[in-house]
XYZ file of C-alpha atoms in Angstrom:
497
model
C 118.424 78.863 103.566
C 118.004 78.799 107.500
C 118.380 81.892 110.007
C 118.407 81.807 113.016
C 119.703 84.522 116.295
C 119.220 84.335 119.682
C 115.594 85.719 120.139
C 114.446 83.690 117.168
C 114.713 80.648 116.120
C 113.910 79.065 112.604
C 113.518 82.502 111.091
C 114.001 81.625 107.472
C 113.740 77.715 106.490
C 116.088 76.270 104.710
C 114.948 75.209 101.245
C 115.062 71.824 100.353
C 118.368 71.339 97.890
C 120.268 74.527 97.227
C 123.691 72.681 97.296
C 125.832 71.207 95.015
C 128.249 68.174 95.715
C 130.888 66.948 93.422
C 129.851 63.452 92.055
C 133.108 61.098 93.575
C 134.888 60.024 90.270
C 136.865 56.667 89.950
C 140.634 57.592 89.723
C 141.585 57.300 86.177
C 144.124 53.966 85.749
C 147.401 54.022 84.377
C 147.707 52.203 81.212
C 150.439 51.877 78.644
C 149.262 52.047 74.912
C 151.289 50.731 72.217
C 150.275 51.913 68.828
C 149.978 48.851 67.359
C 146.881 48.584 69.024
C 145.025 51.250 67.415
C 145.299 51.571 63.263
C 142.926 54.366 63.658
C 144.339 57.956 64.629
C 140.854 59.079 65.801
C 140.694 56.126 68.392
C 143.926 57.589 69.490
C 142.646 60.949 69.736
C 139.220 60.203 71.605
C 141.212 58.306 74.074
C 143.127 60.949 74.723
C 140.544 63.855 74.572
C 138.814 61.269 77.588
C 141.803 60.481 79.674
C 142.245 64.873 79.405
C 138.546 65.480 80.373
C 138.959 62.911 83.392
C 141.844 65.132 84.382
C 140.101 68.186 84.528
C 136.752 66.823 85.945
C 138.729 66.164 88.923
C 139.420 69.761 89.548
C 136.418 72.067 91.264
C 136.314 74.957 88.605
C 135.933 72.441 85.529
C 133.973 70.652 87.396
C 131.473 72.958 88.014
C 131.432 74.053 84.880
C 131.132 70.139 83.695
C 127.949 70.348 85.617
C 126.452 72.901 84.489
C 126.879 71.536 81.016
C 125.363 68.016 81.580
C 122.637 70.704 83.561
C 121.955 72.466 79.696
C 121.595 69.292 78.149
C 119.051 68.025 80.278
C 117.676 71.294 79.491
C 117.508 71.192 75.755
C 116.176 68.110 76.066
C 113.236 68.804 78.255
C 114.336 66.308 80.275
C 114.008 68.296 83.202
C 110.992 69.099 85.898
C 110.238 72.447 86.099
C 109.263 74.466 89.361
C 107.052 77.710 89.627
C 106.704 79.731 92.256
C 104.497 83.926 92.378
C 106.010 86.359 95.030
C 103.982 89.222 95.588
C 105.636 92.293 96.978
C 103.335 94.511 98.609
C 105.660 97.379 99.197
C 104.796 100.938 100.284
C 104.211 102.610 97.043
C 103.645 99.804 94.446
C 102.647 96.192 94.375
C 104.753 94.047 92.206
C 104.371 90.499 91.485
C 107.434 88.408 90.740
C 106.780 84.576 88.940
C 110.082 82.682 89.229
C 110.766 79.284 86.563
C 113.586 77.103 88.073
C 114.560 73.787 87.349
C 115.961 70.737 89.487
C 119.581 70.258 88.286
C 120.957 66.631 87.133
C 124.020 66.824 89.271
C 123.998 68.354 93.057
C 119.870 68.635 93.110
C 120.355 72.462 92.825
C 117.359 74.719 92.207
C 118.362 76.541 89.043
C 116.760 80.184 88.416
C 115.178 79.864 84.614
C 112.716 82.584 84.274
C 111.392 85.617 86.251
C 108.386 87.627 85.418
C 108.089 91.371 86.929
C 105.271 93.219 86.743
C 103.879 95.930 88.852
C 101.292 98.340 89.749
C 100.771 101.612 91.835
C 99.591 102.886 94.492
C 100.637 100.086 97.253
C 98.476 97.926 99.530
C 98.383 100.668 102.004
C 96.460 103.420 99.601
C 93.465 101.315 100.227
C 93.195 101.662 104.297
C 90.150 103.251 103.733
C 89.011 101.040 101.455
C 90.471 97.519 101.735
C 87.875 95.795 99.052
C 89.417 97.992 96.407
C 92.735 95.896 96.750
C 91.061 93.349 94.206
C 91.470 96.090 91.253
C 95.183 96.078 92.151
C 95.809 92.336 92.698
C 93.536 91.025 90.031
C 96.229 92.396 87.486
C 98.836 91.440 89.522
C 97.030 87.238 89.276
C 96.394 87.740 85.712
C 99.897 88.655 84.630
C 101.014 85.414 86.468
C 98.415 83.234 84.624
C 99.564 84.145 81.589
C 103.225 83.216 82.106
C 102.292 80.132 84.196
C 100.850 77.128 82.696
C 97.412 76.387 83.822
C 97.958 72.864 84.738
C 100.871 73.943 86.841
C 98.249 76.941 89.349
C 97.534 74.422 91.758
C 100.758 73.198 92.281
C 102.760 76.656 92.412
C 103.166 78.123 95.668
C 102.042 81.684 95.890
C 102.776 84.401 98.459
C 102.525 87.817 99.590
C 104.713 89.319 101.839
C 103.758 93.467 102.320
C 106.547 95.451 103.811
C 107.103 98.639 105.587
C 103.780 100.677 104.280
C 101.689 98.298 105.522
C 104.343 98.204 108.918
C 103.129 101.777 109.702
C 99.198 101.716 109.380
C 97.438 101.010 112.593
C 97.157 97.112 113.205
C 92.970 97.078 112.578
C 93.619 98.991 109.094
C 96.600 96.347 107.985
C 94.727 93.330 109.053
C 91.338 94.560 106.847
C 94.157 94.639 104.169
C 95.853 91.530 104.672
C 92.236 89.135 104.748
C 90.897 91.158 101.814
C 94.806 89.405 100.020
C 93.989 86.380 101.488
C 90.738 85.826 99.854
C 92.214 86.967 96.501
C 94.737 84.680 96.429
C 92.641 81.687 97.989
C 90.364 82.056 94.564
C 93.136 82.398 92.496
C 93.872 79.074 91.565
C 96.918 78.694 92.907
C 98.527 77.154 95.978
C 98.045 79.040 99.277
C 98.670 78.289 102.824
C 97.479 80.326 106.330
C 100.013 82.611 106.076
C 100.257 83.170 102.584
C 99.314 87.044 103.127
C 101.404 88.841 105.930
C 103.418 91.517 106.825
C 107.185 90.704 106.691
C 109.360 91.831 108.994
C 112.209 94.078 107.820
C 115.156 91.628 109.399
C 113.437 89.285 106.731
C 113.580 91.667 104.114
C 117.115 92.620 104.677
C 118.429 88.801 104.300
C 116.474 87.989 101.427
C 117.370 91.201 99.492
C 121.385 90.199 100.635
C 120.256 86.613 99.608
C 119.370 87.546 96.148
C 121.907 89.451 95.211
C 124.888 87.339 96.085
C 122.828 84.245 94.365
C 122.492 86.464 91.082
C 126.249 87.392 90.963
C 127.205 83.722 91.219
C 128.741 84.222 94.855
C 127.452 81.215 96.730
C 129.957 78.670 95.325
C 129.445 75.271 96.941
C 133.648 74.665 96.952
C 134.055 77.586 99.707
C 134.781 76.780 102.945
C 132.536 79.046 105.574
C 134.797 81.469 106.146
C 135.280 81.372 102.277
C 131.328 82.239 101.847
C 131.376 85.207 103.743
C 133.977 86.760 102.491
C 133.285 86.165 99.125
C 129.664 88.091 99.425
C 128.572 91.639 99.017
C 126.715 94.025 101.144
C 122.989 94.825 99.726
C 121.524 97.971 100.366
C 117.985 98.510 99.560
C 115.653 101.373 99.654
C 112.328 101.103 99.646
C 109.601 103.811 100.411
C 108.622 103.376 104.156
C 112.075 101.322 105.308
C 115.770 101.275 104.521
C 117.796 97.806 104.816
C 121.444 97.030 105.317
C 122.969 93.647 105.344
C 126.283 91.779 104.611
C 127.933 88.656 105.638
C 130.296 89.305 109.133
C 133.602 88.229 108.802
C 135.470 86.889 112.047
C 138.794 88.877 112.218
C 140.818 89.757 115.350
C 139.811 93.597 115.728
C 139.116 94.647 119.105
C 136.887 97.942 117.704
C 134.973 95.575 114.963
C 134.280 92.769 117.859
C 132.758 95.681 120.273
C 130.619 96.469 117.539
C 129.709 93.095 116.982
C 128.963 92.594 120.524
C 126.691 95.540 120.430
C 124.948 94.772 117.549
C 124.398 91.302 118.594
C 120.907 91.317 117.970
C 121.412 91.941 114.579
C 123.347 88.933 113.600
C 121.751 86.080 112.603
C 123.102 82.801 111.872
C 122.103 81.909 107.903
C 122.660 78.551 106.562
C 122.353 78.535 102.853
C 123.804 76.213 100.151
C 125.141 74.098 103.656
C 127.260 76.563 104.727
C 127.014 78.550 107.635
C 127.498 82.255 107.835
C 126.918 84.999 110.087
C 125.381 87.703 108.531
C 124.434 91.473 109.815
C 120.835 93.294 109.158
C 119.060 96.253 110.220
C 116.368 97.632 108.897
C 115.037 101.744 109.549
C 111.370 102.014 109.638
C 111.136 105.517 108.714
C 113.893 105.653 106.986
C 112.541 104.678 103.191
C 112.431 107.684 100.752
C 109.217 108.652 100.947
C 108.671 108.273 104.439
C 112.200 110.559 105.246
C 110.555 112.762 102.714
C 107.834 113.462 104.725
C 109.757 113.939 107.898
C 112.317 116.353 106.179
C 109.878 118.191 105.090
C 107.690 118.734 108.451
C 110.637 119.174 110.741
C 110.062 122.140 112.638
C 113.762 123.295 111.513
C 111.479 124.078 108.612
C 109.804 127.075 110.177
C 111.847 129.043 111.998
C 112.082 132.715 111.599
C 108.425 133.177 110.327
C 104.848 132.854 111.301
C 103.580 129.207 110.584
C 101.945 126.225 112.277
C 102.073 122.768 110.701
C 98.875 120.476 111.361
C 99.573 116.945 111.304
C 95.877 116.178 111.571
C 94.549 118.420 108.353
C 93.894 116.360 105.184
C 95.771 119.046 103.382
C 98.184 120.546 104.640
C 100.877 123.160 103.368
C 104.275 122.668 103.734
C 107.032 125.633 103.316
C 110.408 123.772 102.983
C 114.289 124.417 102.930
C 115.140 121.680 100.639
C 112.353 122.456 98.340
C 113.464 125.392 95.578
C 111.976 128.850 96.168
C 110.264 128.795 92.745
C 108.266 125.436 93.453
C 105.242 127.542 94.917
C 102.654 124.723 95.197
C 103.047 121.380 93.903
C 100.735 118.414 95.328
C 101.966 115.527 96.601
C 99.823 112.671 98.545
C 101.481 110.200 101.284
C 99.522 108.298 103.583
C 96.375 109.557 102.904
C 97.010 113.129 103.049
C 97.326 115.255 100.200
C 100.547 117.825 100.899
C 100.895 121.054 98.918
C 104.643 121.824 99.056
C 106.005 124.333 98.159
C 109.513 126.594 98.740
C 110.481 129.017 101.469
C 109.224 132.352 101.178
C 112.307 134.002 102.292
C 113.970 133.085 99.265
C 118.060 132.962 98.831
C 119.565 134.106 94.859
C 122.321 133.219 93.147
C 123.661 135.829 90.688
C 124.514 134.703 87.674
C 126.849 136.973 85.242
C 126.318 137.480 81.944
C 129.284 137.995 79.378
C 127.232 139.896 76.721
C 127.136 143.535 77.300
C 123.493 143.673 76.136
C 123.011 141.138 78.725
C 121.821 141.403 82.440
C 122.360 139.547 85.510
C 120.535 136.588 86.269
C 119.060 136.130 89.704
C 118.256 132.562 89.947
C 116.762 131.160 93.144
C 118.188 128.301 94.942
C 117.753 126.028 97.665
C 120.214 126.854 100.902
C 121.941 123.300 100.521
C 123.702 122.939 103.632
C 120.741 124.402 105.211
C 118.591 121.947 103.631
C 121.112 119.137 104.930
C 121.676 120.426 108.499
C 117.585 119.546 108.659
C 118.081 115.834 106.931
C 121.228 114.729 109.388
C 118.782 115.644 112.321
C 115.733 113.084 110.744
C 118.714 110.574 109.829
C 120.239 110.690 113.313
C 116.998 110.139 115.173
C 116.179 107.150 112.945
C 120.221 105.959 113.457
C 121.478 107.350 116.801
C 124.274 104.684 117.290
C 127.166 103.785 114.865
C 127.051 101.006 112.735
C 129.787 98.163 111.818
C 131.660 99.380 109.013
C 130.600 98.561 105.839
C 133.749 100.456 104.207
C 135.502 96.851 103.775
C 132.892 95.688 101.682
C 132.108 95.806 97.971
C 128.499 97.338 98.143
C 125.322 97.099 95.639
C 122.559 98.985 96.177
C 118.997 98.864 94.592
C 115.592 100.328 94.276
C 115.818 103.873 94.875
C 119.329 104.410 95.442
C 119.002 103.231 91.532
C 116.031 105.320 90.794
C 116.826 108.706 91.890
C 120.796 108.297 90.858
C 119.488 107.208 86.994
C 117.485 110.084 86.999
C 120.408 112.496 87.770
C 122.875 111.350 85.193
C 124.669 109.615 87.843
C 124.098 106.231 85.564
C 123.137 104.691 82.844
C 119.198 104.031 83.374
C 119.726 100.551 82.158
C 122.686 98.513 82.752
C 123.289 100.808 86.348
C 126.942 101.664 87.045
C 129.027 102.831 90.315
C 129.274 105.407 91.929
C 131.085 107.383 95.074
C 129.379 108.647 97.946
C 131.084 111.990 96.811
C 129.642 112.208 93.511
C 126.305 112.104 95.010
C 127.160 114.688 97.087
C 128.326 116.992 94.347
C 125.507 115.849 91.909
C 123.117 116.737 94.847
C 124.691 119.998 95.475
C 124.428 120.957 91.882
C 120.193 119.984 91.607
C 120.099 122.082 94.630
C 121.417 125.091 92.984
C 119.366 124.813 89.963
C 115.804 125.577 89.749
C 113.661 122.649 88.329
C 110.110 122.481 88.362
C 109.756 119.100 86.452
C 111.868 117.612 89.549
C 110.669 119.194 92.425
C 111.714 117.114 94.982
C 114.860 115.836 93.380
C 116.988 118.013 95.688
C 115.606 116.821 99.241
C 115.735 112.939 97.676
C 119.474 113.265 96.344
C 120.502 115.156 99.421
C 119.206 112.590 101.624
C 120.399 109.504 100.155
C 124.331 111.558 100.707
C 123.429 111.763 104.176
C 121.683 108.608 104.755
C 125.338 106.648 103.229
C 127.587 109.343 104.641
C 126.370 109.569 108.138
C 123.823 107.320 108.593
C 126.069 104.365 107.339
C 129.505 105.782 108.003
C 130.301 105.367 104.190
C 133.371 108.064 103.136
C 133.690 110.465 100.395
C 135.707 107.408 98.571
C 133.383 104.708 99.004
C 132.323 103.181 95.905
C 128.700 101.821 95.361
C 127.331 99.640 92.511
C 124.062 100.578 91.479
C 121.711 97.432 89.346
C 117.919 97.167 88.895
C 118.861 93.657 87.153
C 121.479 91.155 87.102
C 121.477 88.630 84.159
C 117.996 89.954 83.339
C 116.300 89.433 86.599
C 114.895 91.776 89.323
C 117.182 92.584 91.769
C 115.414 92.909 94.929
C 114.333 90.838 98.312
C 111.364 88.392 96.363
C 113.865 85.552 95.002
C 115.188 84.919 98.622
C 111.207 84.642 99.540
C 111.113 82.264 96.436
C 113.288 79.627 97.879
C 111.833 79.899 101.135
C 108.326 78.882 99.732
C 110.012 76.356 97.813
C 110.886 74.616 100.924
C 107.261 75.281 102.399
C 105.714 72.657 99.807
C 108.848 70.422 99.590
C-alpha cells in the first residue's frame, strides 16, 4: 500500500504483493464427442464436469473463488511459507501487542491474513514520563505473549514494531523521546527483527489510513477485479476513537458536485493518494489531537462554562485538583480519576437540579432524584468540539460507516449493542440513550453521561452526521482486531521484503 499527497511523498510503502491477477487460461476447444467413444458413463461425466469448470473459471467471481480453493489446499497441505509479523500499539491508555500469521498465496502472490494474536496491558507508554525504565514491566508481557504464539526459530526473522500514538503526541518532546529509546532497547533484546525506527511516534494521518486500511481488507472490500473508481466506491468510512485523538477516513469519490469539489479543494491537504492491491484511490483523513475520549474528557470537564455562577478557581498546575462539573451527576460527590499525571477528584455541581418522580401508591412519596442539566452539559461539549473542528467537513452521510474502539466501548456498555458481535446504530439513538444516562443517577458509571453525550456531539456536529445516519459498531471482524495495527502489518512486511 503506497500514500502519497502533496507535502509528502512515500508516506506509506507499498507492500510487496497484495494483488491478485487472474492466471490467463487457454480457451477451451470445441470438440464433437460421439458416444461410441466412451463405454464408460463416468468418463462421460468427468469430461463434462471439466469442460463446466473451464467455463466458469473463466468468469472473475468463480474464479476467485477457484483461487482461493487451490489457496486451502496448499494450506492443508503445509505446503505453504508462512509470514509473522508483532505490531505494538502504544496508544494513550493501554499498550497492546498485535502478532499477525499470513501466508503467501499459490495464485496472485497475495499475503493472506491466517492468525492474529491480541493482547494488552494498561496504563499506556505515556504513564511512565516520569519514569521511562518502568516501560520494561509493561512491554516485557507484551514480548512474552508474542513468544509464545511465535515459533522460536521464526524471532529473528519476524519484523517487529512499535508505533505509539496520540498519548505519547502530547507529552513534551524530551519526556517522549526518554520513552521511545527505553522501547527501542526492549525490542533490540527481544529476539526479534528490529530496524532504526522500529520505536516511534506515528503520526495520526498514518493512523487514520491504516485503521481505513484494515477495515475494508477485513470485510473483503479490496477486490482485485474493480476498476479504480470501482475501489473507492466499494469501501467504507472508518472511524476510530482512541483516548488522546479521534480519526476519520474514507475513500473520495470523483463526482460532478460543485459543493463536494469546494470541499475537496479545501481539504486538499487531507487527501492522499493510496495505492493498495494496484489500484489507485484517493482517500480523505483527519485526525483531532484532543479530540480522543479521554482527552475531551478532560477538557469538558475544566471548561470554565463549568464554573459560572459560584465561587471557584481551577488550577491546572495542582497535582490534585477538584473539579465541579455539569455533565457529571449531582450525587457523584468525589470520585478519583487520574489523566496525565494528575490525579482529578470529580465530582457534581453543587447547585444541584431534581427531577420529581411520582409515585402511584398512596402510601408512597415523591421521589426527588437528581440529574445532570443535559443540554447544559452539551452546550459546554459543542464549545470543546468546535474548537478542536472549527471548519466543516466533507460529508460522510453518503457513506456506509464503521466505527471502533470507543465508539464500541461506551455504546456496549449502554445497551446500545450486543458487547460481542457489535451492531448499528443511529446517531439519534445515541442521543436519546445519552439523554436517558443523564437523567439517571449512577454511581457505578460516573462518567458515562459526559462520554455518551460527547460521542452525539462529536458525530452530530463535529462530523455533520444526521439524526438518521446509521453507524456499524465491531471490535472484530472474522475474529480479528479491528483497529489501525494490520495496515502497519503490511507496511513492515514490505520493509524486510
Amino acid at each position: 500500500m503506497a500514500v502519497k499527497n502533496r507535502d509528502r511523498q512515500n508516506q506509506i510503502k507499498k507492500p510487496q504483493t497484495i494483488d491478485t491477477h487472474s492466471p490467463k487460461m487457454p480457451k477451451p476447444t470445441q470438440t464433437l464427442i460421439s458416444p461410441r467413444h466412451f463405454q464408460n458413463k463416468y468418463v462421460i461425466l468427468a469430461i463434462l464436469g471439466s469442460s463446466i469448470l473451464i467455463y466458469l473459471c473463466l468468469a472473475r467471481s468463480v474464479h476467485e473463488f477457484s483461487s482461493r480453493t487451490v489457496d486451502h489446499l496448499v494450506v492443508s497441505l503445509n505446503l505453504h511459507t508462512t509470514v509473522y509479523v508483532i505490531v505494538i500499539d502504544a496508544g494513550s491508555t493501554a499498550s497492546r501487542v498485535n502478532a499477525f500469521t499470513f501466508h503467501n498465496s499459490v495464485i496472485g502472490n497475495q499475503f493472506i491474513l491466517d492468525d492474529t494474536l491480541f493482547y494488552e496491558t494498561k496504563p499506556g507508554l505515556s504513564f511512565y514520563a516520569k519514569n521511562p525504565k518502568d516501560i520494561n514491566k509493561s512491554l516485557n508481557i507484551l514480548l512474552n505473549k508474542a513468544k509464545e504464539k511465535i515459533p522460536k526459530n521464526n524471532w529473528a526473522s519476524t519484523p517487529i514494531i512499535l508505533r505509539a500514538t496520540a498519548g505519547l503526541r502530547l507529552l513534551p518532546q524530551d519526556e517522549s523521546q526518554n520513552i521511545l529509546n527505553e522501547c527501542k532497547r526492549a525490542l533490540d533484546s527481544s529476539g526479534f527483527m528490529t530496524f532504526h525506527d522500529s520505536a516511534a511516534i506515528m503520526e495520526g494521518s498514518d493512523e487514520g489510513i491504516f485503521s481505513w486500511f484494515t477495515t475494508n481488507f477485513l470485510l473483503k472490500n479490496f477486490s482485485p477485479f474493480y476498476n479504480d473508481e470501482e475501489f473507492a466506491t466499494n469501501t467504507v468510512a472508518a472511524l476510530d476513537l482512541g483516548g488522546a485523538s479521534t480519526q476519520v477516513t474514507f475513500a473520495v469519490t470523483h463526482d460532478s458536485s460543485d459543493k463536494r469539489s469546494k470541499l475537496l479543494s479545501a481539504h486538499e491537504k487531507n487527501i492522499y493518494h493510496v495505492n493498495a492491491f494496484n489500484k489507485n484511490t484517493s482517500v480523505f483523513t483527519s485526525s483531532f489531537l484532543g479530540l480522543g475520549l479521554m482527552a475531551a474528557r478532560k477538557e469538558i470537564l475544566t471548561h470554565p462554562d463549568n464554573y459560572q455562577n459560584r465561587e471557584y478557581t481551577f488550577d491546572e498546575h495542582s497535582t490534585n485538583v477538584e473539579l465541579l462539573a455539569e455533565c457529571i451527576n449531582p450525587i457523584i460527590t468525589g470520585v478519583t480519576w487520574h489523566y496525565a499525571g494528575k490525579d482529578y477528584l470529580v465530582r457534581g455541581p453543587i447547585n444541584a437540579t431534581y427531577k420529581i418522580i411520582k409515585k402511584r401508591l398512596p402510601t408512597g412519596t415523591d421521589e426527588r432524584r437528581p440529574v445532570v442539566r443535559f443540554f447544559t452539559c452539551l452546550d459546554i461539549i459543542k464549545k470543546v468540539v468546535d474548537a478542536a473542528i472549527p471548519y466543516q467537513l466533507p460529508s460522510l452521510r453518503e457513506y456506509e460507516i464503521y466505527a471502533f474502539s470507543f465508539y464500541f466501548d461506551r455504546a456496549a456498555e449502554a445497551g446500545l449493542i450486543d458487547p460481542y458481535k457489535g451492531g448499528t446504530v443511529t446517531v439519534e439513538s445515541i442521543y436519546k440513550s445519552a439523554s436517558e444516562i443523564c437523567a439517571y443517577p449512577n454511581t457505578d458509571q460516573p462518567f458515562m453521561c459526559l462520554d455518551l453525550s460527547f460521542i452525539y456531539v462529536l458525530l452530530h456536529g463535529g462530523f455533520g452526521l444526521g439524526n438518521s445516519s446509521k453507524i456499524c459498531l465491531k471490535k472484530h471482524i472474522d475474529g480479528h482486531q479491528l483497529n489501525w495495527a494490520l495496515g502497519a502489518a503490511f507496511n513492515a512486511i514490505q520493509i524486510v521484503s
